[in-house]
Every structure is written in structure tokens, then in C-alpha cells.
mmCIF file of C-alpha atoms in Angstrom:
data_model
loop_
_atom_site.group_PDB
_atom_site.id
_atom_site.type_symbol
_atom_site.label_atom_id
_atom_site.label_comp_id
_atom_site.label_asym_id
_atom_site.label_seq_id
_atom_site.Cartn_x
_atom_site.Cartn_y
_atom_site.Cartn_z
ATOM 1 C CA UNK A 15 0.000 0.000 0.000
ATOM 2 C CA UNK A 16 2.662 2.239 1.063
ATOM 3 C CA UNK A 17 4.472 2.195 -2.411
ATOM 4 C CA UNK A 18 1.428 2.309 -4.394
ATOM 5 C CA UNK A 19 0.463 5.359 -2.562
ATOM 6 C CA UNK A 20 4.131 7.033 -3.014
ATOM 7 C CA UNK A 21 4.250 6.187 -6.388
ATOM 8 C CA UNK A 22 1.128 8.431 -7.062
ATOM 9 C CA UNK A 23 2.558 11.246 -5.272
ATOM 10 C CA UNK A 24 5.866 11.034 -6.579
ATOM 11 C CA UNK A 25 4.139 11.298 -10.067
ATOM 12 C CA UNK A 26 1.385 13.780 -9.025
ATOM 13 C CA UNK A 27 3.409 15.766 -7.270
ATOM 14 C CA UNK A 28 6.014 16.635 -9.450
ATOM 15 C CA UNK A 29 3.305 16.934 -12.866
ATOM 16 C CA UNK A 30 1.175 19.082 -10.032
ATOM 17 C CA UNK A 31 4.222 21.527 -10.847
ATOM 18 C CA UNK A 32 5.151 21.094 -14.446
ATOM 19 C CA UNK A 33 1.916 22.544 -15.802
ATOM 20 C CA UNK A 34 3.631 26.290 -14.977
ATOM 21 C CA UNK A 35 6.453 25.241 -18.065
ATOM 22 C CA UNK A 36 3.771 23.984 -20.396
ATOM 23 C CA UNK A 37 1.907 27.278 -19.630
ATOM 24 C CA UNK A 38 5.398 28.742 -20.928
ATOM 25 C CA UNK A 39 5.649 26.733 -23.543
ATOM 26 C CA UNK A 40 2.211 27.755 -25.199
ATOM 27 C CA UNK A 41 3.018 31.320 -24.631
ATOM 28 C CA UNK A 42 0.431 32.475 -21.900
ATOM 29 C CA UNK A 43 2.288 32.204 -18.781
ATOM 30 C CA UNK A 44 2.817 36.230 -18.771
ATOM 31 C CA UNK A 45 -0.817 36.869 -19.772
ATOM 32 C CA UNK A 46 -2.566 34.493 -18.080
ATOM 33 C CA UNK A 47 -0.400 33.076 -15.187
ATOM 34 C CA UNK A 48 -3.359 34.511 -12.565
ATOM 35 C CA UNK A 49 -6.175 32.708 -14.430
ATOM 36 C CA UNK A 50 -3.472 29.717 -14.422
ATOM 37 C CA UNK A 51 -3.459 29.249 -10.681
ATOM 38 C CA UNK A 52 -6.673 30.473 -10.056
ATOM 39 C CA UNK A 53 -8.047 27.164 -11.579
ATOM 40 C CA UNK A 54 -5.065 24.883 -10.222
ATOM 41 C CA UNK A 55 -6.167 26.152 -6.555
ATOM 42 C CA UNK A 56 -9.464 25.331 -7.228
ATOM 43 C CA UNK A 57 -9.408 21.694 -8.934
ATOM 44 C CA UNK A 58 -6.733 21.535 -5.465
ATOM 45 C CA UNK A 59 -9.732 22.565 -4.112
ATOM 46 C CA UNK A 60 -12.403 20.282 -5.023
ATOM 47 C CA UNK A 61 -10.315 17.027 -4.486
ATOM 48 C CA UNK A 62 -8.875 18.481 -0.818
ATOM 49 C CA UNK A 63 -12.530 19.324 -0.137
ATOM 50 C CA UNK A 64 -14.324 15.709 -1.010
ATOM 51 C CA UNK A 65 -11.750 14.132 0.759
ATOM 52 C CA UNK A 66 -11.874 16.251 3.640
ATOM 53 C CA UNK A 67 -15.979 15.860 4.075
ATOM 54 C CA UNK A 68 -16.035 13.165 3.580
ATOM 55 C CA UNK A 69 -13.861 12.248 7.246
ATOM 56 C CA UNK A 70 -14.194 15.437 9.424
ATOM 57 C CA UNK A 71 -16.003 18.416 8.047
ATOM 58 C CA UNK A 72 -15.433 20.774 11.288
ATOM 59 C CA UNK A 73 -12.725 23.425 11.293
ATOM 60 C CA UNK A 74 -11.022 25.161 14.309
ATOM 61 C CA UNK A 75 -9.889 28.722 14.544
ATOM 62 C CA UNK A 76 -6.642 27.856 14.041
ATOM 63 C CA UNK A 77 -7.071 26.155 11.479
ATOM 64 C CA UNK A 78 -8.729 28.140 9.424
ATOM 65 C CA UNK A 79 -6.088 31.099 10.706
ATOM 66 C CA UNK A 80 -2.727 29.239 9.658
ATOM 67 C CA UNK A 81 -4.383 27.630 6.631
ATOM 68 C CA UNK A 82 -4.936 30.855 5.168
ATOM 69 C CA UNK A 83 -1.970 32.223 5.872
ATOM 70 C CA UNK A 84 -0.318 28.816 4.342
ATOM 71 C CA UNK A 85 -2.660 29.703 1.292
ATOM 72 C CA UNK A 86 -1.005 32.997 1.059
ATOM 73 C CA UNK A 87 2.636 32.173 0.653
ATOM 74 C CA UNK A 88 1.324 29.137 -1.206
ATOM 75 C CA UNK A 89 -0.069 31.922 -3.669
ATOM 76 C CA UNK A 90 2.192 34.475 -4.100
ATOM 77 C CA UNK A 91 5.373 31.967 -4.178
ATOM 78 C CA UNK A 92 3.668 29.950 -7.527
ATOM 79 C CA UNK A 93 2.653 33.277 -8.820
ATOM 80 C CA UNK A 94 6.691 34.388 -8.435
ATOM 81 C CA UNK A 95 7.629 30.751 -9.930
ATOM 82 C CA UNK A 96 5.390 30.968 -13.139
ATOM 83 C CA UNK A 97 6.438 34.443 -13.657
ATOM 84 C CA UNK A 98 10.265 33.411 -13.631
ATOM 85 C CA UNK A 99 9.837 30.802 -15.664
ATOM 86 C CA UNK A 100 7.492 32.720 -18.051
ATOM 87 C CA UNK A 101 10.800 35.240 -18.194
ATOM 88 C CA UNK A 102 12.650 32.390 -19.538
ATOM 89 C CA UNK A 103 14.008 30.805 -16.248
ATOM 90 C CA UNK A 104 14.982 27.357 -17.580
ATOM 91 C CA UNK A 105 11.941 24.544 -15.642
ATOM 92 C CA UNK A 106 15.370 21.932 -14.801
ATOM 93 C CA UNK A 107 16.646 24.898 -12.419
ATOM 94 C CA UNK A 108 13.442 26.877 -11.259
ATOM 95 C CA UNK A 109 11.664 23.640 -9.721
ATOM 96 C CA UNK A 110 14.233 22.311 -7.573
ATOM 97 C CA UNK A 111 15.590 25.813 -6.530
ATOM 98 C CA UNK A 112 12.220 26.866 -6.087
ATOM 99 C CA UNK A 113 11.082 23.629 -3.943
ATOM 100 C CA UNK A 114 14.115 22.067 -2.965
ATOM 101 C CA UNK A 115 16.080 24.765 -2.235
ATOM 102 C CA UNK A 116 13.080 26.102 0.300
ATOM 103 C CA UNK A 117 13.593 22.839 1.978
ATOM 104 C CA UNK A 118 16.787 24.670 3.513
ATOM 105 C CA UNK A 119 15.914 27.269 4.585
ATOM 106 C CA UNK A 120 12.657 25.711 6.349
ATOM 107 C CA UNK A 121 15.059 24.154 8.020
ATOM 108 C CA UNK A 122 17.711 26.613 8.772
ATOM 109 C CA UNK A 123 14.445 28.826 10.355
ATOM 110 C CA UNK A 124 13.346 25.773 12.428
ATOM 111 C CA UNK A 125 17.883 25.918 13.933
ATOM 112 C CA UNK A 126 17.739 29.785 14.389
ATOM 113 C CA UNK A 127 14.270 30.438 15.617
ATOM 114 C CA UNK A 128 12.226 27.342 17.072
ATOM 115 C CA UNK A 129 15.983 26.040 18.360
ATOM 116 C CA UNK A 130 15.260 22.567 16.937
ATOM 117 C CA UNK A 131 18.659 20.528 17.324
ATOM 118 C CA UNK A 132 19.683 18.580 14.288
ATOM 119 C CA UNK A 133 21.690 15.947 13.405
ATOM 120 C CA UNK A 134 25.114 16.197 11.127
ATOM 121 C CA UNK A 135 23.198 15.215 8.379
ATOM 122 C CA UNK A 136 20.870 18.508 8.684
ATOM 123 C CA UNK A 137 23.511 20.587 8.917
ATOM 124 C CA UNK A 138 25.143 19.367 6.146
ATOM 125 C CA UNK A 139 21.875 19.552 4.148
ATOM 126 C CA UNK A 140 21.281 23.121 5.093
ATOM 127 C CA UNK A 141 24.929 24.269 4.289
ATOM 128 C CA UNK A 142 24.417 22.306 0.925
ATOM 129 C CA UNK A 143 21.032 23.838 0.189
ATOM 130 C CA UNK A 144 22.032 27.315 1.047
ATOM 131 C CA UNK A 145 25.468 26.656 -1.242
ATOM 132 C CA UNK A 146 23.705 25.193 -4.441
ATOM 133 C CA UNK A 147 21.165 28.621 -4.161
ATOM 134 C CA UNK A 148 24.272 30.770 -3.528
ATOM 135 C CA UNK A 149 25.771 28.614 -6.923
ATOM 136 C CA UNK A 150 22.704 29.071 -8.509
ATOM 137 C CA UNK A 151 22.591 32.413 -8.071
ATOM 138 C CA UNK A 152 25.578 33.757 -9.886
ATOM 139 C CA UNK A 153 24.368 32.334 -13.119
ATOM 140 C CA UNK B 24 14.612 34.094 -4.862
ATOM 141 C CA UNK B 25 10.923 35.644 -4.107
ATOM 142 C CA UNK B 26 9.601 32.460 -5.020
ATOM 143 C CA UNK B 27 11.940 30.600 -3.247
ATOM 144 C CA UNK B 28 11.261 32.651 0.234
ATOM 145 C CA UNK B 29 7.334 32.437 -0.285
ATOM 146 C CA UNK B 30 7.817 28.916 -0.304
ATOM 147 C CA UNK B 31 9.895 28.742 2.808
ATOM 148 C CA UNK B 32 6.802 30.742 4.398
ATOM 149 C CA UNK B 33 4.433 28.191 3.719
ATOM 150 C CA UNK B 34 7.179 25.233 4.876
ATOM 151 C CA UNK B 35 7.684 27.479 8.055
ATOM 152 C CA UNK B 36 3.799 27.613 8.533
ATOM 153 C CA UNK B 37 3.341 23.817 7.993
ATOM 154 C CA UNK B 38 5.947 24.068 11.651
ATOM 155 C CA UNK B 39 3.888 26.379 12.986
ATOM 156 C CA UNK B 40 0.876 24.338 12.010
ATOM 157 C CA UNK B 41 1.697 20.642 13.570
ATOM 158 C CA UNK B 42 2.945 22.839 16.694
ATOM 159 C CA UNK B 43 -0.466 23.946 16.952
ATOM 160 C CA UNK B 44 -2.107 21.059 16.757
ATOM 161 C CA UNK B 45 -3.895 21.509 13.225
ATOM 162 C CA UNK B 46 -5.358 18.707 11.318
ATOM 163 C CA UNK B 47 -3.393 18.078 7.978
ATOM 164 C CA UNK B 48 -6.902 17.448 5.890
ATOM 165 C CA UNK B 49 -8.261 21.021 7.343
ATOM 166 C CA UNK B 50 -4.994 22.772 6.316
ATOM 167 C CA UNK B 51 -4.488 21.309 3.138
ATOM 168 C CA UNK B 52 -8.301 22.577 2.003
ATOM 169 C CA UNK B 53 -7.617 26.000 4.139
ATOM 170 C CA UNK B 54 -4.684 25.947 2.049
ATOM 171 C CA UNK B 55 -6.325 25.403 -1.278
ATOM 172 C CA UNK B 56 -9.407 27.392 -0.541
ATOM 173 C CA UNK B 57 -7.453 30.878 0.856
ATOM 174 C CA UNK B 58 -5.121 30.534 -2.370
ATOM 175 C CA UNK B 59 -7.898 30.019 -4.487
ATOM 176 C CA UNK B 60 -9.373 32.928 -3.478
ATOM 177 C CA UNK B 61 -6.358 35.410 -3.515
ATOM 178 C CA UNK B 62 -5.763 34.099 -7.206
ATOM 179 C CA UNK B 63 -9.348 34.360 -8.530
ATOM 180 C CA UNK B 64 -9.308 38.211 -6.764
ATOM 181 C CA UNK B 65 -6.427 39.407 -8.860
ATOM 182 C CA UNK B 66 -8.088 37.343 -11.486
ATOM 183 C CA UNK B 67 -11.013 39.277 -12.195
ATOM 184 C CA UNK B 68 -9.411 42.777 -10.207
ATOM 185 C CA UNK B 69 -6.787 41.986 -13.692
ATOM 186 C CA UNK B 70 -9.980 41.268 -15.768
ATOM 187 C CA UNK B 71 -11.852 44.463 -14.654
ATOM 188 C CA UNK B 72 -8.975 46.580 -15.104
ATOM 189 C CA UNK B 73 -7.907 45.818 -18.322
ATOM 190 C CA UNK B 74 -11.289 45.574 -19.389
ATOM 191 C CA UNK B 75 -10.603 42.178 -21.444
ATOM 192 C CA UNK B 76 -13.126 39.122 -21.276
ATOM 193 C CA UNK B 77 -12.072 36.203 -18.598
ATOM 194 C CA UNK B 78 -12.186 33.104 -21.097
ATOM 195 C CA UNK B 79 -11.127 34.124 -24.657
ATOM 196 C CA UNK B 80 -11.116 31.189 -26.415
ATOM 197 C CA UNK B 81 -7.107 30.554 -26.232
ATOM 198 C CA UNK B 82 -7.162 30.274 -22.673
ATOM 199 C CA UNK B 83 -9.352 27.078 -22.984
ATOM 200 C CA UNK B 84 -5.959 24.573 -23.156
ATOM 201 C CA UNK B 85 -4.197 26.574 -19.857
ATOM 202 C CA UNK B 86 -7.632 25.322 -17.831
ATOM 203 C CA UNK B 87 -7.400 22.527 -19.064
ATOM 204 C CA UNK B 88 -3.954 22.109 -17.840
ATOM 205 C CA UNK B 89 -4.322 23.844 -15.083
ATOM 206 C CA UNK B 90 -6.997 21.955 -13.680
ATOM 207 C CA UNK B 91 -5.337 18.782 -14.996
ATOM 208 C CA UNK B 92 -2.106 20.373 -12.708
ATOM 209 C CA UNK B 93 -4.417 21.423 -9.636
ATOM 210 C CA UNK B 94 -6.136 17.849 -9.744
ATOM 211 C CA UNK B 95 -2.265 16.299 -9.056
ATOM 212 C CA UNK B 96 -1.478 18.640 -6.616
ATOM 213 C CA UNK B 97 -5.288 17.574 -4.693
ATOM 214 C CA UNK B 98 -4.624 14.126 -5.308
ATOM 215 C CA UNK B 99 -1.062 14.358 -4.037
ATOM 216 C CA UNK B 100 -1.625 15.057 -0.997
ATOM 217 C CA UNK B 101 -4.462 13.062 -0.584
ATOM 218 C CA UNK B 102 -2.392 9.741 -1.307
ATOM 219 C CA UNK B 103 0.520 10.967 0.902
ATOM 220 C CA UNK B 104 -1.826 11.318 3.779
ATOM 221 C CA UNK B 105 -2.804 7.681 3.381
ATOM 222 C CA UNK B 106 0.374 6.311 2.358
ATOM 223 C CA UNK B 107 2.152 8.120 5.439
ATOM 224 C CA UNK B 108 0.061 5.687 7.696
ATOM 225 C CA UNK B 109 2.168 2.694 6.253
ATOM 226 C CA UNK B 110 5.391 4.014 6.184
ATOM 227 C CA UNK B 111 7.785 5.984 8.010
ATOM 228 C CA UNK B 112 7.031 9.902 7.720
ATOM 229 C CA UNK B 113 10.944 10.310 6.852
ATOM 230 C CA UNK B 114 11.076 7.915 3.552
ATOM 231 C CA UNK B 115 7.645 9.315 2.736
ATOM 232 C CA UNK B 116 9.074 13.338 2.911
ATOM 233 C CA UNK B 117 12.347 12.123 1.128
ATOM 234 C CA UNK B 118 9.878 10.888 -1.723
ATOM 235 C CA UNK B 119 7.804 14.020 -2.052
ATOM 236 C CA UNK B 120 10.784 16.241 -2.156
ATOM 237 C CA UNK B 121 12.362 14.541 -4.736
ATOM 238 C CA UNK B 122 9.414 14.541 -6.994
ATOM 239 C CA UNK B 123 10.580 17.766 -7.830
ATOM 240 C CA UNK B 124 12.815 16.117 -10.228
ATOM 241 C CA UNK B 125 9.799 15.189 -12.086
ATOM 242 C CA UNK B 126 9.628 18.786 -13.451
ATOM 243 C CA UNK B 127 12.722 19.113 -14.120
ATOM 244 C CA UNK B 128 13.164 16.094 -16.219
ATOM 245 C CA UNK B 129 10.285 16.412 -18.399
ATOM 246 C CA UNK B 130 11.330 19.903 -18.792
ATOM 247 C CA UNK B 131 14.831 18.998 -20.086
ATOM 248 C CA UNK B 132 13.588 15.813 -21.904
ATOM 249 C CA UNK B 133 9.850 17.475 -23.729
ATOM 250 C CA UNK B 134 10.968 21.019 -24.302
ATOM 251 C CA UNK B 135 15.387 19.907 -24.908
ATOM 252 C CA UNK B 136 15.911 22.600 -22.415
ATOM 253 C CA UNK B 137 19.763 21.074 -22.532
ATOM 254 C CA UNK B 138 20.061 22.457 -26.121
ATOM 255 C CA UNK B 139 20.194 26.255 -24.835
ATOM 256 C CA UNK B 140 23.452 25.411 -22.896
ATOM 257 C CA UNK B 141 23.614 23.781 -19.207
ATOM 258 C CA UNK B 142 26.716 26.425 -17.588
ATOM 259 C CA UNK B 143 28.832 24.219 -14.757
ATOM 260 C CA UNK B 144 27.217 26.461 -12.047
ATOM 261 C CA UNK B 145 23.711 25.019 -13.179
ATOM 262 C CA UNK B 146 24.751 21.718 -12.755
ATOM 263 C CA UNK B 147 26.827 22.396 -9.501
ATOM 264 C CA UNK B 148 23.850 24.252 -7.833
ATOM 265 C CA UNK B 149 20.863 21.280 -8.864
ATOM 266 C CA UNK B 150 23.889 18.806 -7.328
ATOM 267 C CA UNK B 151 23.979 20.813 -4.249
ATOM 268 C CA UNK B 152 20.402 21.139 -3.982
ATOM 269 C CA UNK B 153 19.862 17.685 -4.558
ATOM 270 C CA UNK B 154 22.682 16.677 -2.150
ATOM 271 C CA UNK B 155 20.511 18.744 0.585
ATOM 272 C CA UNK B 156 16.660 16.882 0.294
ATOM 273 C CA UNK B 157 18.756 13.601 0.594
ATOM 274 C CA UNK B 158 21.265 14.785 3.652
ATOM 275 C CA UNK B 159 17.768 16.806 5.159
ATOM 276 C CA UNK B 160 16.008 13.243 4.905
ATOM 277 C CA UNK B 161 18.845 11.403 6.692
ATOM 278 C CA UNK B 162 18.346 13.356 9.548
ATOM 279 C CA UNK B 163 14.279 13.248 9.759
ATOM 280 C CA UNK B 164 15.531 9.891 10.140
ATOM 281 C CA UNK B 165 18.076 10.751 12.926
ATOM 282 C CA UNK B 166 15.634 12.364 14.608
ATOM 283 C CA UNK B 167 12.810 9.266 14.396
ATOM 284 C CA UNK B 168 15.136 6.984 15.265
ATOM 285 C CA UNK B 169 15.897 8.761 18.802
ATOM 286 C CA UNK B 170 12.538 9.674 19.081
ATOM 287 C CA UNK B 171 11.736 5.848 19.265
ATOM 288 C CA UNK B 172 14.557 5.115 21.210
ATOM 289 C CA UNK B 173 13.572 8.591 24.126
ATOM 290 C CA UNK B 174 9.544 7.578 23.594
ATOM 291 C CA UNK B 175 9.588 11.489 22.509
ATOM 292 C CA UNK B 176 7.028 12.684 20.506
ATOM 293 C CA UNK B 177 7.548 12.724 17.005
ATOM 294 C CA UNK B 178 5.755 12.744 14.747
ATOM 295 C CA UNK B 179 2.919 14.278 16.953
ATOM 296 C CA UNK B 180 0.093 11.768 16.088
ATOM 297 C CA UNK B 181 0.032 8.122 17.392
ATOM 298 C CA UNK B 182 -0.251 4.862 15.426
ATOM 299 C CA UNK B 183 -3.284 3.963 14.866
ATOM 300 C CA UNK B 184 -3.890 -0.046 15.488
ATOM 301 C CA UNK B 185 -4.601 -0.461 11.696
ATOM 302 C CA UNK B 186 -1.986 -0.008 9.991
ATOM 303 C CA UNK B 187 -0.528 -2.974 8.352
ATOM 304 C CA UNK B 188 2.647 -2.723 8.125
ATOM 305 C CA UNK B 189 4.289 -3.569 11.710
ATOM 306 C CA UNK B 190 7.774 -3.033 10.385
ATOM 307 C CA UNK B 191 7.481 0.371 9.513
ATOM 308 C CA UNK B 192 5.631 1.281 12.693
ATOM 309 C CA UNK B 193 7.526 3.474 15.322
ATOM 310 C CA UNK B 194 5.446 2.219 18.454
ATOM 311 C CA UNK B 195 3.855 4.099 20.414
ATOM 312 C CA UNK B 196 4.994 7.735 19.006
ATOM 313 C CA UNK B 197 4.576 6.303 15.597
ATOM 314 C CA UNK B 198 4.393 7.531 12.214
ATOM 315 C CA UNK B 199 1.557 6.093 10.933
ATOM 316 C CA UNK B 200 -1.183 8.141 11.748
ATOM 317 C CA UNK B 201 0.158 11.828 10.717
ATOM 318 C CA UNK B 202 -2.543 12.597 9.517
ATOM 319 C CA UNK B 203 -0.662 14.693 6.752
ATOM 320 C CA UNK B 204 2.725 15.886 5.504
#
């Protein structure tokens, strides 16, 4: 069950992305980039929701508070994406510096600020994350 | 970079989230309803401005592959929040993270994104950035393993009796039952 269910994420989640280079590719993703998301949110929308009825349909305040703000830098950060690679930000580079790369830095907030401890391994990561963006950036 | 510090946001608020307490089924719709409605505001706010119609006929294939795109992303998460119940939360992040070579593949391979000219510092950086979702999932798994071995509490959610697969449980602080990513 476990790999069944992996396997469809692995695959939906990375195609869930590469509709934003195909947008590119047909020319609309400075015109219509808004109108873009706008329907990826909401077909998001409509399978989160069925699935979510379906087991507990009551919200808390918090909830609702952190989700939106969640929704917020989910928004803006996909609009920023599409609109780099719409400038001609090769989709090899923009999706794993874009969604790996924030990986890193998640992490590097949860050393500085909520004084999580990690293991060699995270450090490493961070230091390689942060690196590879620094690389990437001089390009 | 804007995109890339947006995105930390919402990984910072997915913390901020499980340290709350929140459900991962409520935040994911939260998350998909909130977004939805920022994007269809500057939608029409766009549409009203520039006085131009909402659904010329060329805009017909991007919804269709955008809600082709947004149906993934739904179903995504949906089969990581029942896969994560029988298997460890660690292999199941490292697997999600790396599907964002999925992109990047069929980006190089459908549209020969190679044939522009790959400069070493492209190739150093995705290394790098690769080299850190592997490293980042070795120590989630650090961090389970002493968890298990303390009886400390993560991930937050215990096992529910269900699950299947005993070898990938974590007793009584186990992974299985997150509800979410």
C-alpha cells in the first residue's frame, strides 16, 4: 500500500508543478499566469474538499487562521515561480531551486528560531542547500 | 529568490501548524481554498482593469492544464496522507521532495531545455540542492530513530492499530497516523 500510494505522489506531485512550463511553452504564462493558478487552486480545491468531508467536516480557529496564511505564501510563491519561468528561467533549475532549495531554509528557520537541534546530516543539508542557491545564483 | 522565500513561508507555517495542533486534511483545504481565493481576486481585479473578457477562447488549453495540474497537486496530498500511515514519515518526505525532479526532467527531456546550454554552475547548484533533500532526509531519520529510542514525541500523532505494516511502525509515538505531511 505504502508504495502504491508514493508512487502516485511522486508522479502527481512533481506533474502538479510542471503545468507552470507547459503554460510557458504555449506562450500564456505572462498573460494568463493569474487565471493559471486560479483554476489549479481550485481543482486543489475540489479534491482536498471531497476528501476532507467526507472524514471530518469541522474546522477550528486555528485552522482556518494558519491555513490561510499557508494559502497565502502558497499563492504568491507559484505566482513568483510561473512568472520566472514565463521570463525564460529554464523549468530543470526553477523547480528544484524553487522547492528544494526552500527545503533549507525551512530548516535553517526551524535551527535559528524554534531552536530545533539537528543531526550532522541537517547541517550538512542546510549548508548544501544554502550553497547550491548561492551557486545558482551567480548564473 | 521571491519564489523561493514564499515557499519557505508556507514550509515554516506547515511548523507552525503541527505545533499547533492543526489537522493536515483542514490545512491542506484552508490551504487550497485561501489561495484560491487570492488568485481568482487578482483574477477578475486583472480582468476588470484591463477591461478584457475572462475566457477568450485561447485560454481554454491553460484550464485545461491547469486543472489537470491542480487535480495532481489535490490528489497528491491526498495519497501521501494515506500512504504516510504505512510508512515511516521520513522515507515518505524524502519521496515528495524529490518529486521535484519530475519537473525538471520532463522539462529537459519534452521542451530539450539542454540544447540552450547547461553552464557548470547550473549543474553544480541542482547537485547541491539535490545533495541537501537527501542529507535533510537522513536526519528526519536521525531524529525518528531517537525519538523511538527517548519515547519522545515525534511525529505528533500516534499509530493507529490499523496499519498494516508492523515493520514500519515506530510504536507508540509512531508515524503512521500523521494525519498529513
Amino acid at each position: 500500500m505504502w508504495y502504491r500510494m508514493m508512487a502516485i505522489a511522486f508522479f502527481a506531485n512533481g506533474l502538479c508543478a510542471f503545468g507552470a512550463r507547459v503554460l510557458q511553452d504555449m506562450g500564456l504564462a505572462e498573460t494568463h499566469s493569474f487565471l493559471y493558478l486560479a483554476f489549479w487552486y481550485l481543482a486543489g480545491l475540489a479534491v482536498a474538499l471531497a476528501a476532507f468531508l467526507f472524514r471530518q467536516p469541522k474546522l477550528a480557529g486555528a485552522e482556518i487562521a494558519v491555513g490561510g496564511l499557508m494559502g497565502l505564501f502558497s499563492s504568491v510563491g507559484w505566482i513568483l515561480l510561473t512568472q520566472a519561468i514565463a521570463r525564460g528561467m529554464p523549468g530543470y533549475l526553477a523547480f528544484p531551486i524553487a522547492i528544494g532549495g526552500s527545503l533549507s531554509i525551512v530548516a535553517a528557520v526551524g535551527v535559528l528560531v524554534f531552536r530545533e537541534r539537528l543531526s550532522p546530516y541537517g547541517y550538512l543539508g542546510i549548508l548544501s542547500g544554502i550553497a547550491g542557491i548561492a551557486v545558482l545564483a551567480t548564473v | 529568490m521571491a519564489a523561493l522565500f514564499s515557499l519557505s513561508g508556507l514550509g515554516i507555517c506547515h511548523k507552525v501548524a503541527d505545533f499547533k495542533g492543526c489537522r493536515p486534511s483542514a490545512i491542506s483545504v484552508m490551504l487550497f481554498f485561501w489561495a484560491a481565493a487570492v488568485l481568482w481576486g487578482l483574477t477578475l481585479f486583472k480582468t476588470l482593469r484591463m477591461n478584457v473578457g475572462l475566457f477568450p477562447p485561447f485560454t481554454l488549453p491553460a484550464v485545461a492544464v491547469a486543472v489537470l495540474c491542480g487535480a495532481c497537486a489535490g490528489i497528491a496530498i491526498l495519497t501521501f496522507q494515506i500512504g504516510i500511515r504505512y510508512g515511516r514519515i521520513s522515507t515518505s518526505w524524502l519521496v515528495i521532495n524529490l518529486s521535484t525532479i519530475v519537473p525538471a526532467i520532463l522539462s529537459l527531456i519534452i521542451y530539450e531545455e539542454w540544447r540552450a546550454g547547461i553552464k557548470w554552475q547550473q549543474i553544480a547548484g541542482l547537485v547541491l540542492v539535490l545533495c541537501s533533500v537527501v542529507l535533510l532526509w537522513r536526519d528526519k531519520a536521525v531524529e525518528i530513530a531517537r525519538s523511538r529510542k527517548t519515547g519522545g514525541g515525534f511525529p505528533v500523532i500516534e499509530a493507529r492499530p490499523s496499519a498494516p505494516d508492523e515493520t514500519s511502525r515506530s510504536g507508540s509515538t509512531a508515524v503512521a497516523a500523521q494525519e498529513e505531511a
